[in-house]
Structure formats: structure tokens, C-alpha cells
PDB file of C-alpha atoms in Angstrom:
ATOM      1  CA  MET W   1      33.415  14.010   0.414  1.00 49.00           C
ATOM      2  CA  GLU W   2      35.483  15.903  -2.150  1.00 53.00           C
ATOM      3  CA  GLU W   3      37.276  17.971   0.486  1.00 54.00           C
ATOM      4  CA  LEU W   4      38.137  14.819   2.403  1.00 52.00           C
ATOM      5  CA  ASP W   5      39.451  13.106  -0.739  1.00 56.00           C
ATOM      6  CA  LEU W   6      41.741  16.067  -1.464  1.00 52.00           C
ATOM      7  CA  LEU W   7      43.151  15.955   2.055  1.00 51.00           C
ATOM      8  CA  LYS W   8      43.726  12.207   1.801  1.00 54.00           C
ATOM      9  CA  LYS W   9      45.617  12.601  -1.492  1.00 55.00           C
ATOM     10  CA  ALA W  10      47.772  15.336  -0.005  1.00 51.00           C
ATOM     11  CA  TRP W  11      48.343  13.170   3.052  1.00 50.00           C
ATOM     12  CA  GLN W  12      49.588  10.278   0.932  1.00 53.00           C
ATOM     13  CA  LYS W  13      51.967  12.426  -1.156  1.00 53.00           C
ATOM     14  CA  ASP W  14      53.550  14.777   1.373  1.00 52.00           C
ATOM     15  CA  SER W  15      56.085  14.471   4.165  1.00 49.00           C
ATOM     16  CA  HIS W  16      55.672  12.906   7.595  1.00 51.00           C
ATOM     17  CA  SER W  17      55.176  16.283   9.319  1.00 47.00           C
ATOM     18  CA  PHE W  18      52.441  17.217   6.896  1.00 47.00           C
ATOM     19  CA  GLU W  19      50.923  13.762   7.412  1.00 49.00           C
ATOM     20  CA  GLN W  20      50.346  14.477  11.107  1.00 52.00           C
ATOM     21  CA  VAL W  21      48.642  17.776  10.352  1.00 50.00           C
ATOM     22  CA  THR W  22      46.470  16.220   7.666  1.00 68.00           C
ATOM     23  CA  GLU W  23      45.437  13.320   9.902  1.00 71.00           C
ATOM     24  CA  ASN W  24      44.254  15.830  12.474  1.00 77.00           C
ATOM     25  CA  GLU W  25      42.368  17.786   9.811  1.00 79.00           C
ATOM     26  CA  ILE W  26      40.647  14.643   8.542  1.00 78.00           C
ATOM     27  CA  TYR W  27      39.600  13.734  12.083  1.00 82.00           C
ATOM     28  CA  LYS W  28      38.164  17.218  12.662  1.00 84.00           C
ATOM     29  CA  MET W  29      36.239  17.045   9.404  1.00 86.00           C
ATOM     30  CA  LEU W  30      34.826  13.593  10.165  1.00 86.00           C
ATOM     31  CA  HIS W  31      33.996  14.708  13.691  1.00 89.00           C
ATOM     32  CA  ARG W  32      32.130  17.739  12.376  1.00 90.00           C
ATOM     33  CA  LYS W  33      30.273  15.735   9.726  1.00 90.00           C
ATOM     34  CA  SER W  34      29.298  12.994  12.197  1.00 91.00           C
ATOM     35  CA  SER W  35      28.001  15.546  14.686  1.00 92.00           C
ATOM     36  CA  SER W  36      25.927  17.209  11.950  1.00 93.00           C
ATOM     37  CA  ILE W  37      24.446  13.871  10.830  1.00 93.00           C
ATOM     38  CA  VAL W  38      23.401  12.900  14.362  1.00 93.00           C
ATOM     39  CA  LYS W  39      21.886  16.356  14.838  1.00 93.00           C
ATOM     40  CA  TRP W  40      19.757  15.802  11.724  1.00 94.00           C
ATOM     41  CA  ILE W  41      18.684  12.385  13.005  1.00 93.00           C
ATOM     42  CA  LEU W  42      17.494  14.096  16.191  1.00 93.00           C
ATOM     43  CA  ILE W  43      15.700  16.870  14.284  1.00 94.00           C
ATOM     44  CA  ILE W  44      13.972  14.456  11.882  1.00 93.00           C
ATOM     45  CA  SER W  45      12.792  12.202  14.727  1.00 92.00           C
ATOM     46  CA  VAL W  46      11.252  15.211  16.528  1.00 93.00           C
ATOM     47  CA  ILE W  47       9.543  16.395  13.324  1.00 93.00           C
ATOM     48  CA  GLU W  48       8.248  12.869  12.762  1.00 91.00           C
ATOM     49  CA  VAL W  49       6.676  12.742  16.240  1.00 90.00           C
ATOM     50  CA  ILE W  50       5.053  16.155  15.719  1.00 92.00           C
ATOM     51  CA  PHE W  51       3.707  15.043  12.315  1.00 90.00           C
ATOM     52  CA  TRP W  52       2.095  11.830  13.626  1.00 86.00           C
ATOM     53  CA  THR W  53       0.715  13.706  16.652  1.00 86.00           C
ATOM     54  CA  LEU W  54      -1.000  16.213  14.354  1.00 89.00           C
ATOM     55  CA  ILE W  55      -2.409  13.345  12.288  1.00 85.00           C
ATOM     56  CA  SER W  56      -3.841  11.719  15.428  1.00 80.00           C
ATOM     57  CA  VAL W  57      -5.396  15.042  16.479  1.00 79.00           C
ATOM     58  CA  VAL W  58      -7.029  15.594  13.073  1.00 82.00           C
ATOM     59  CA  TRP W  59      -8.214  11.974  12.789  1.00 79.00           C
ATOM     60  CA  SER W  60      -9.672  11.014  16.176  1.00 74.00           C
ATOM     61  CA  THR W  61      -9.478   7.279  16.882  1.00 79.00           C
ATOM     62  CA  ASP W  62     -11.808   7.618  19.887  1.00 76.00           C
ATOM     63  CA  GLU W  63     -14.553   9.209  17.803  1.00 80.00           C
ATOM     64  CA  TYR W  64     -14.265   6.505  15.138  1.00 77.00           C
ATOM     65  CA  MET W  65     -14.492   3.749  17.787  1.00 82.00           C
ATOM     66  CA  ARG W  66     -17.658   5.328  19.167  1.00 82.00           C
ATOM     67  CA  LYS W  67     -19.220   5.323  15.689  1.00 82.00           C
ATOM     68  CA  LEU W  68     -18.498   1.588  15.461  1.00 80.00           C
ATOM     69  CA  HIS W  69     -19.853   1.108  19.018  1.00 80.00           C
ATOM     70  CA  ALA W  70     -16.460  -0.264  20.008  1.00 80.00           C
ATOM     71  CA  GLU W  71     -15.993   1.973  23.041  1.00 81.00           C
ATOM     72  CA  ASN W  72     -14.525  -0.878  25.089  1.00 84.00           C
ATOM     73  CA  THR W  73     -11.474  -0.939  22.786  1.00 83.00           C
ATOM     74  CA  ILE W  74     -10.631   2.739  23.340  1.00 84.00           C
ATOM     75  CA  VAL W  75      -8.744   2.064  26.573  1.00 87.00           C
ATOM     76  CA  TYR W  76      -6.538  -0.541  24.865  1.00 86.00           C
ATOM     77  CA  PHE W  77      -5.621   1.923  22.109  1.00 85.00           C
ATOM     78  CA  LYS W  78      -4.853   4.564  24.716  1.00 87.00           C
ATOM     79  CA  VAL W  79      -2.498   2.157  26.509  1.00 89.00           C
ATOM     80  CA  LEU W  80      -0.858   1.203  23.191  1.00 89.00           C
ATOM     81  CA  ASN W  81      -0.536   4.885  22.293  1.00 89.00           C
ATOM     82  CA  PHE W  82       1.011   5.696  25.673  1.00 91.00           C
ATOM     83  CA  ILE W  83       3.581   2.896  25.309  1.00 93.00           C
ATOM     84  CA  ASN W  84       4.341   4.035  21.769  1.00 92.00           C
ATOM     85  CA  TYR W  85       4.984   7.659  22.790  1.00 92.00           C
ATOM     86  CA  ALA W  86       6.959   6.645  25.885  1.00 94.00           C
ATOM     87  CA  VAL W  87       9.326   4.463  23.840  1.00 95.00           C
ATOM     88  CA  ILE W  88       9.680   7.027  21.036  1.00 94.00           C
ATOM     89  CA  LEU W  89      10.457   9.816  23.515  1.00 94.00           C
ATOM     90  CA  TRP W  90      13.080   7.540  25.063  1.00 96.00           C
ATOM     91  CA  PHE W  91      14.636   7.065  21.604  1.00 95.00           C
ATOM     92  CA  ILE W  92      14.639  10.824  21.025  1.00 94.00           C
ATOM     93  CA  TYR W  93      16.370  11.261  24.382  1.00 95.00           C
ATOM     94  CA  ARG W  94      18.985   8.694  23.271  1.00 94.00           C
ATOM     95  CA  PHE W  95      19.477  10.567  19.977  1.00 94.00           C
ATOM     96  CA  TYR W  96      20.040  13.755  21.971  1.00 94.00           C
ATOM     97  CA  LYS W  97      22.558  12.028  24.271  1.00 93.00           C
ATOM     98  CA  ASN W  98      24.351  10.543  21.250  1.00 92.00           C
ATOM     99  CA  TYR W  99      24.536  13.980  19.652  1.00 93.00           C
ATOM    100  CA  ILE W 100      26.020  15.513  22.816  1.00 93.00           C
ATOM    101  CA  LYS W 101      28.570  12.692  23.139  1.00 90.00           C
ATOM    102  CA  ILE W 102      29.669  12.859  19.511  1.00 91.00           C
ATOM    103  CA  SER W 103      29.870  16.662  19.602  1.00 88.00           C
ATOM    104  CA  THR W 104      32.136  16.694  22.647  1.00 86.00           C
ATOM    105  CA  THR W 105      34.337  13.634  22.119  1.00 81.00           C
ATOM    106  CA  ALA W 106      38.032  14.249  21.435  1.00 73.00           C
ATOM    107  CA  SER W 107      39.161  10.676  20.775  1.00 82.00           C
ATOM    108  CA  THR W 108      39.116   8.807  17.475  1.00 83.00           C
ATOM    109  CA  LYS W 109      38.270   5.507  19.177  1.00 86.00           C
ATOM    110  CA  GLN W 110      35.488   7.109  21.200  1.00 87.00           C
ATOM    111  CA  LEU W 111      34.043   8.775  18.103  1.00 87.00           C
ATOM    112  CA  MET W 112      34.054   5.412  16.311  1.00 90.00           C
ATOM    113  CA  HIS W 113      32.298   3.822  19.309  1.00 90.00           C
ATOM    114  CA  ASP W 114      29.686   6.609  19.417  1.00 90.00           C
ATOM    115  CA  ILE W 115      28.998   6.299  15.685  1.00 91.00           C
ATOM    116  CA  LEU W 116      28.352   2.550  16.013  1.00 91.00           C
ATOM    117  CA  LYS W 117      26.135   3.171  19.042  1.00 92.00           C
ATOM    118  CA  THR W 118      24.136   5.819  17.175  1.00 92.00           C
ATOM    119  CA  ARG W 119      23.643   3.541  14.156  1.00 92.00           C
ATOM    120  CA  LYS W 120      22.312   0.758  16.408  1.00 93.00           C
ATOM    121  CA  THR W 121      19.962   3.172  18.189  1.00 93.00           C
ATOM    122  CA  VAL W 122      18.514   4.382  14.878  1.00 93.00           C
ATOM    123  CA  GLN W 123      18.104   0.794  13.638  1.00 93.00           C
ATOM    124  CA  TYR W 124      16.257  -0.189  16.833  1.00 95.00           C
ATOM    125  CA  TYR W 125      14.093   2.941  16.492  1.00 95.00           C
ATOM    126  CA  VAL W 126      13.132   2.071  12.906  1.00 93.00           C
ATOM    127  CA  TRP W 127      12.298  -1.549  13.752  1.00 94.00           C
ATOM    128  CA  PHE W 128      10.205  -0.447  16.738  1.00 95.00           C
ATOM    129  CA  ASN W 129       8.180   1.889  14.524  1.00 93.00           C
ATOM    130  CA  LEU W 130       7.700  -0.849  11.921  1.00 93.00           C
ATOM    131  CA  ALA W 131       6.562  -3.297  14.621  1.00 94.00           C
ATOM    132  CA  MET W 132       4.085  -0.745  15.990  1.00 92.00           C
ATOM    133  CA  ALA W 133       2.744  -0.153  12.484  1.00 91.00           C
ATOM    134  CA  VAL W 134       2.084  -3.898  12.047  1.00 93.00           C
ATOM    135  CA  ILE W 135       0.433  -4.183  15.495  1.00 92.00           C
ATOM    136  CA  THR W 136      -1.793  -1.186  14.744  1.00 89.00           C
ATOM    137  CA  LEU W 137      -2.789  -2.607  11.343  1.00 90.00           C
ATOM    138  CA  ILE W 138      -3.677  -6.005  12.795  1.00 91.00           C
ATOM    139  CA  ALA W 139      -5.706  -4.383  15.597  1.00 89.00           C
ATOM    140  CA  GLY W 140      -7.436  -2.120  13.062  1.00 87.00           C
ATOM    141  CA  PHE W 141      -8.425  -5.033  10.818  1.00 88.00           C
ATOM    142  CA  ALA W 142      -9.662  -7.044  13.824  1.00 88.00           C
ATOM    143  CA  ILE W 143     -11.840  -4.165  15.050  1.00 88.00           C
ATOM    144  CA  GLN W 144     -13.233  -3.591  11.565  1.00 86.00           C
ATOM    145  CA  PHE W 145     -14.130  -7.264  11.239  1.00 85.00           C
ATOM    146  CA  VAL W 146     -15.777  -7.502  14.666  1.00 85.00           C
ATOM    147  CA  PHE W 147     -17.564  -4.153  14.942  1.00 86.00           C
ATOM    148  CA  ASN W 148     -18.116  -2.715  11.446  1.00 85.00           C
ATOM    149  CA  PRO W 149     -21.725  -3.438  10.294  1.00 84.00           C
ATOM    150  CA  LYS W 150     -20.481  -3.678   6.690  1.00 82.00           C
ATOM    151  CA  MET W 151     -18.622  -6.863   7.664  1.00 83.00           C
ATOM    152  CA  GLU W 152     -21.831  -8.730   8.593  1.00 82.00           C
ATOM    153  CA  LEU W 153     -22.344 -10.102   5.091  1.00 82.00           C
ATOM    154  CA  LEU W 154     -18.758 -11.321   4.942  1.00 81.00           C
ATOM    155  CA  LYS W 155     -19.025 -12.933   8.400  1.00 81.00           C
ATOM    156  CA  ASP W 156     -22.241 -14.729   7.409  1.00 81.00           C
ATOM    157  CA  LYS W 157     -20.626 -16.010   4.229  1.00 79.00           C
ATOM    158  CA  ILE W 158     -17.605 -17.315   6.150  1.00 76.00           C
ATOM    159  CA  ALA W 159     -19.857 -18.944   8.786  1.00 76.00           C
ATOM    160  CA  HIS W 160     -21.924 -20.834   6.179  1.00 76.00           C
ATOM    161  CA  GLU W 161     -19.004 -22.120   4.072  1.00 65.00           C
ATOM    162  CA  ASN W 162     -17.517 -25.456   4.987  1.00 65.00           C
ATOM    163  CA  ASN W 163     -14.399 -25.126   2.831  1.00 61.00           C
ATOM    164  CA  TYR W 164     -13.333 -21.791   4.347  1.00 75.00           C
ATOM    165  CA  HIS W 165     -12.692 -20.434   0.844  1.00 79.00           C
ATOM    166  CA  THR W 166     -13.909 -16.918   1.711  1.00 81.00           C
ATOM    167  CA  LEU W 167     -11.984 -16.953   5.002  1.00 81.00           C
ATOM    168  CA  CYS W 168      -8.742 -17.845   3.213  1.00 86.00           C
ATOM    169  CA  ILE W 169      -9.277 -15.093   0.618  1.00 87.00           C
ATOM    170  CA  THR W 170     -10.068 -12.559   3.373  1.00 86.00           C
ATOM    171  CA  LEU W 171      -6.973 -13.488   5.372  1.00 90.00           C
ATOM    172  CA  GLY W 172      -4.890 -13.400   2.186  1.00 92.00           C
ATOM    173  CA  VAL W 173      -6.101  -9.884   1.333  1.00 91.00           C
ATOM    174  CA  ILE W 174      -5.421  -8.695   4.888  1.00 91.00           C
ATOM    175  CA  LEU W 175      -1.958 -10.251   4.898  1.00 94.00           C
ATOM    176  CA  LEU W 176      -1.133  -8.747   1.491  1.00 95.00           C
ATOM    177  CA  THR W 177      -2.333  -5.309   2.667  1.00 93.00           C
ATOM    178  CA  ILE W 178      -0.178  -5.523   5.803  1.00 93.00           C
ATOM    179  CA  VAL W 179       2.865  -6.581   3.763  1.00 95.00           C
ATOM    180  CA  VAL W 180       2.365  -3.722   1.264  1.00 95.00           C
ATOM    181  CA  ILE W 181       1.896  -1.085   3.984  1.00 93.00           C
ATOM    182  CA  PHE W 182       4.854  -2.519   5.926  1.00 94.00           C
ATOM    183  CA  GLY W 183       6.943  -2.276   2.738  1.00 94.00           C
ATOM    184  CA  LEU W 184       5.913   1.359   2.224  1.00 94.00           C
ATOM    185  CA  PHE W 185       6.836   2.232   5.807  1.00 92.00           C
ATOM    186  CA  TRP W 186      10.132   0.362   5.467  1.00 94.00           C
ATOM    187  CA  LEU W 187      10.899   2.287   2.262  1.00 94.00           C
ATOM    188  CA  PHE W 188       9.962   5.551   3.983  1.00 90.00           C
ATOM    189  CA  TYR W 189      12.375   4.901   6.864  1.00 91.00           C
ATOM    190  CA  ARG W 190      15.008   3.564   4.478  1.00 90.00           C
ATOM    191  CA  LEU W 191      14.958   6.867   2.597  1.00 89.00           C
ATOM    192  CA  LEU W 192      14.562   9.015   5.712  1.00 86.00           C
ATOM    193  CA  TYR W 193      17.301   7.529   7.885  1.00 92.00           C
ATOM    194  CA  GLY W 194      19.153   5.200   5.497  1.00 89.00           C
ATOM    195  CA  ILE W 195      21.051   8.009   3.761  1.00 90.00           C
ATOM    196  CA  LEU W 196      22.207   9.442   7.101  1.00 91.00           C
ATOM    197  CA  LEU W 197      23.224   6.009   8.383  1.00 92.00           C
ATOM    198  CA  ARG W 198      25.254   5.330   5.237  1.00 92.00           C
ATOM    199  CA  LYS W 199      27.084   8.623   5.731  1.00 91.00           C
ATOM    200  CA  LEU W 200      27.806   7.684   9.337  1.00 91.00           C
ATOM    201  CA  SER W 201      29.074   4.302   8.154  1.00 90.00           C
ATOM    202  CA  ASN W 202      31.402   5.985   5.656  1.00 90.00           C
ATOM    203  CA  ASN W 203      32.726   8.255   8.412  1.00 88.00           C
ATOM    204  CA  TYR W 204      33.366   5.216  10.578  1.00 89.00           C
ATOM    205  CA  LYS W 205      35.373   3.544   7.784  1.00 88.00           C
ATOM    206  CA  GLU W 206      37.491   6.665   7.300  1.00 86.00           C
ATOM    207  CA  LEU W 207      38.124   6.938  11.043  1.00 84.00           C
ATOM    208  CA  LYS W 208      39.152   3.280  11.091  1.00 84.00           C
ATOM    209  CA  LYS W 209      41.841   4.052   8.497  1.00 79.00           C
ATOM    210  CA  ILE W 210      43.188   6.870  10.664  1.00 75.00           C
ATOM    211  CA  ASP W 211      43.178   4.686  13.764  1.00 65.00           C
ATOM    212  CA  LEU W 212      45.304   1.944  12.141  1.00 60.00           C
TER     213      LEU W 212
END
């Protein structure tokens, strides 16, 4: 924000009349930057949906379930997939509405309110995606364990052990895998949206100084 810093320095040094002009210029700059950030949040979310849709087209879950003879689970995955897309499309709609509101607002207080609202929406969106990733992983592991023929040896070993040593190791490996994949997804979203959210937060702090 070098341009903003220069304006703020000039604002602090110059006369009262120049102060009013500079305050207005700072608001316009923050307004423009905030609008641009929310636009990028919208664009990235749309690209993300397109990317995961292409992945699902290339790698067919239905075909894989048929190979495992787990056809009765296909309907549950379809329902889960429908809920997932419905919620994500709702979030994208909210991002679009937030972008329109921020682009057209003419009040410092309203802009501050819209920035906070946008940040919360993005945070809810990220946590929803992380929750869906965990649910999908757990369902995937469960289906592998129940239907994959390669798991028969492991199931027999667990069934014939009284101390549940193998079961504990298996659950530990699954839990560790889920935690690692969850961490990778969290890092991905942290990098993808975290930078934009920090910029929005900085804009909010600068607007708060103007509004004092």
C-alpha cells in the first residue's frame, strides 16, 4: 500500500482543507481495492468449482464403485455430491452479492460492514469445504474396508486378534492420513484465500481510522 502510505503522510502534514480531500481519496482507494479483492474471491471460487468438476468427470466415482461391487453406495454419494454443489453454488452467489454491494456502496460504515460480512462468508466457505473433505475421506476409507477384496486379509487378522492390536494400528493410520490430508487442504485454502482476507482486514483497519 505504498500509494496509501504517501496519502496518509500528506494527510497528517497538510492543512485541514487538504485533510478532507485526502480522506476522500483514501476512502476511494480502499473502496476500489476492497471491490477488486472480493471480485478475485468470486473468480477463484468459480475456477475452483470448475476444477473439481473436471476432476470428478475424469475420475468417475460411479465406475469405481461398480468395480468394487458397491453399487448400493452410489446413490448416497450422489446425494452428498448434490448437497455439496448446492451449498457451494449458494456461497458463490453470496460472493457475487457481496461484490455488488461493496462495488456500489458509498458509505464508510457500510463498506466496513460489507468487508466484515465478506470475510465471514469466505471463512464459512473454507470450513464447509474442509468438513466435506473429511466426510468424503471417512466414507472412502469405510467403503474400501467393507468392499475392497484386498482388505479381506486385514479383516481376518482383526477378527482373530483378541487384543485389537491390528485394529488400533489400522485406525491410527487412517486417522493420521485424514489429519495429513486435512492439513494439506487447510494450507491450500490458507494460501488461496488467506492472502485476500488479510488484505481485506487491512482495508477494514484503515477505514476504521478514517471513521474515527
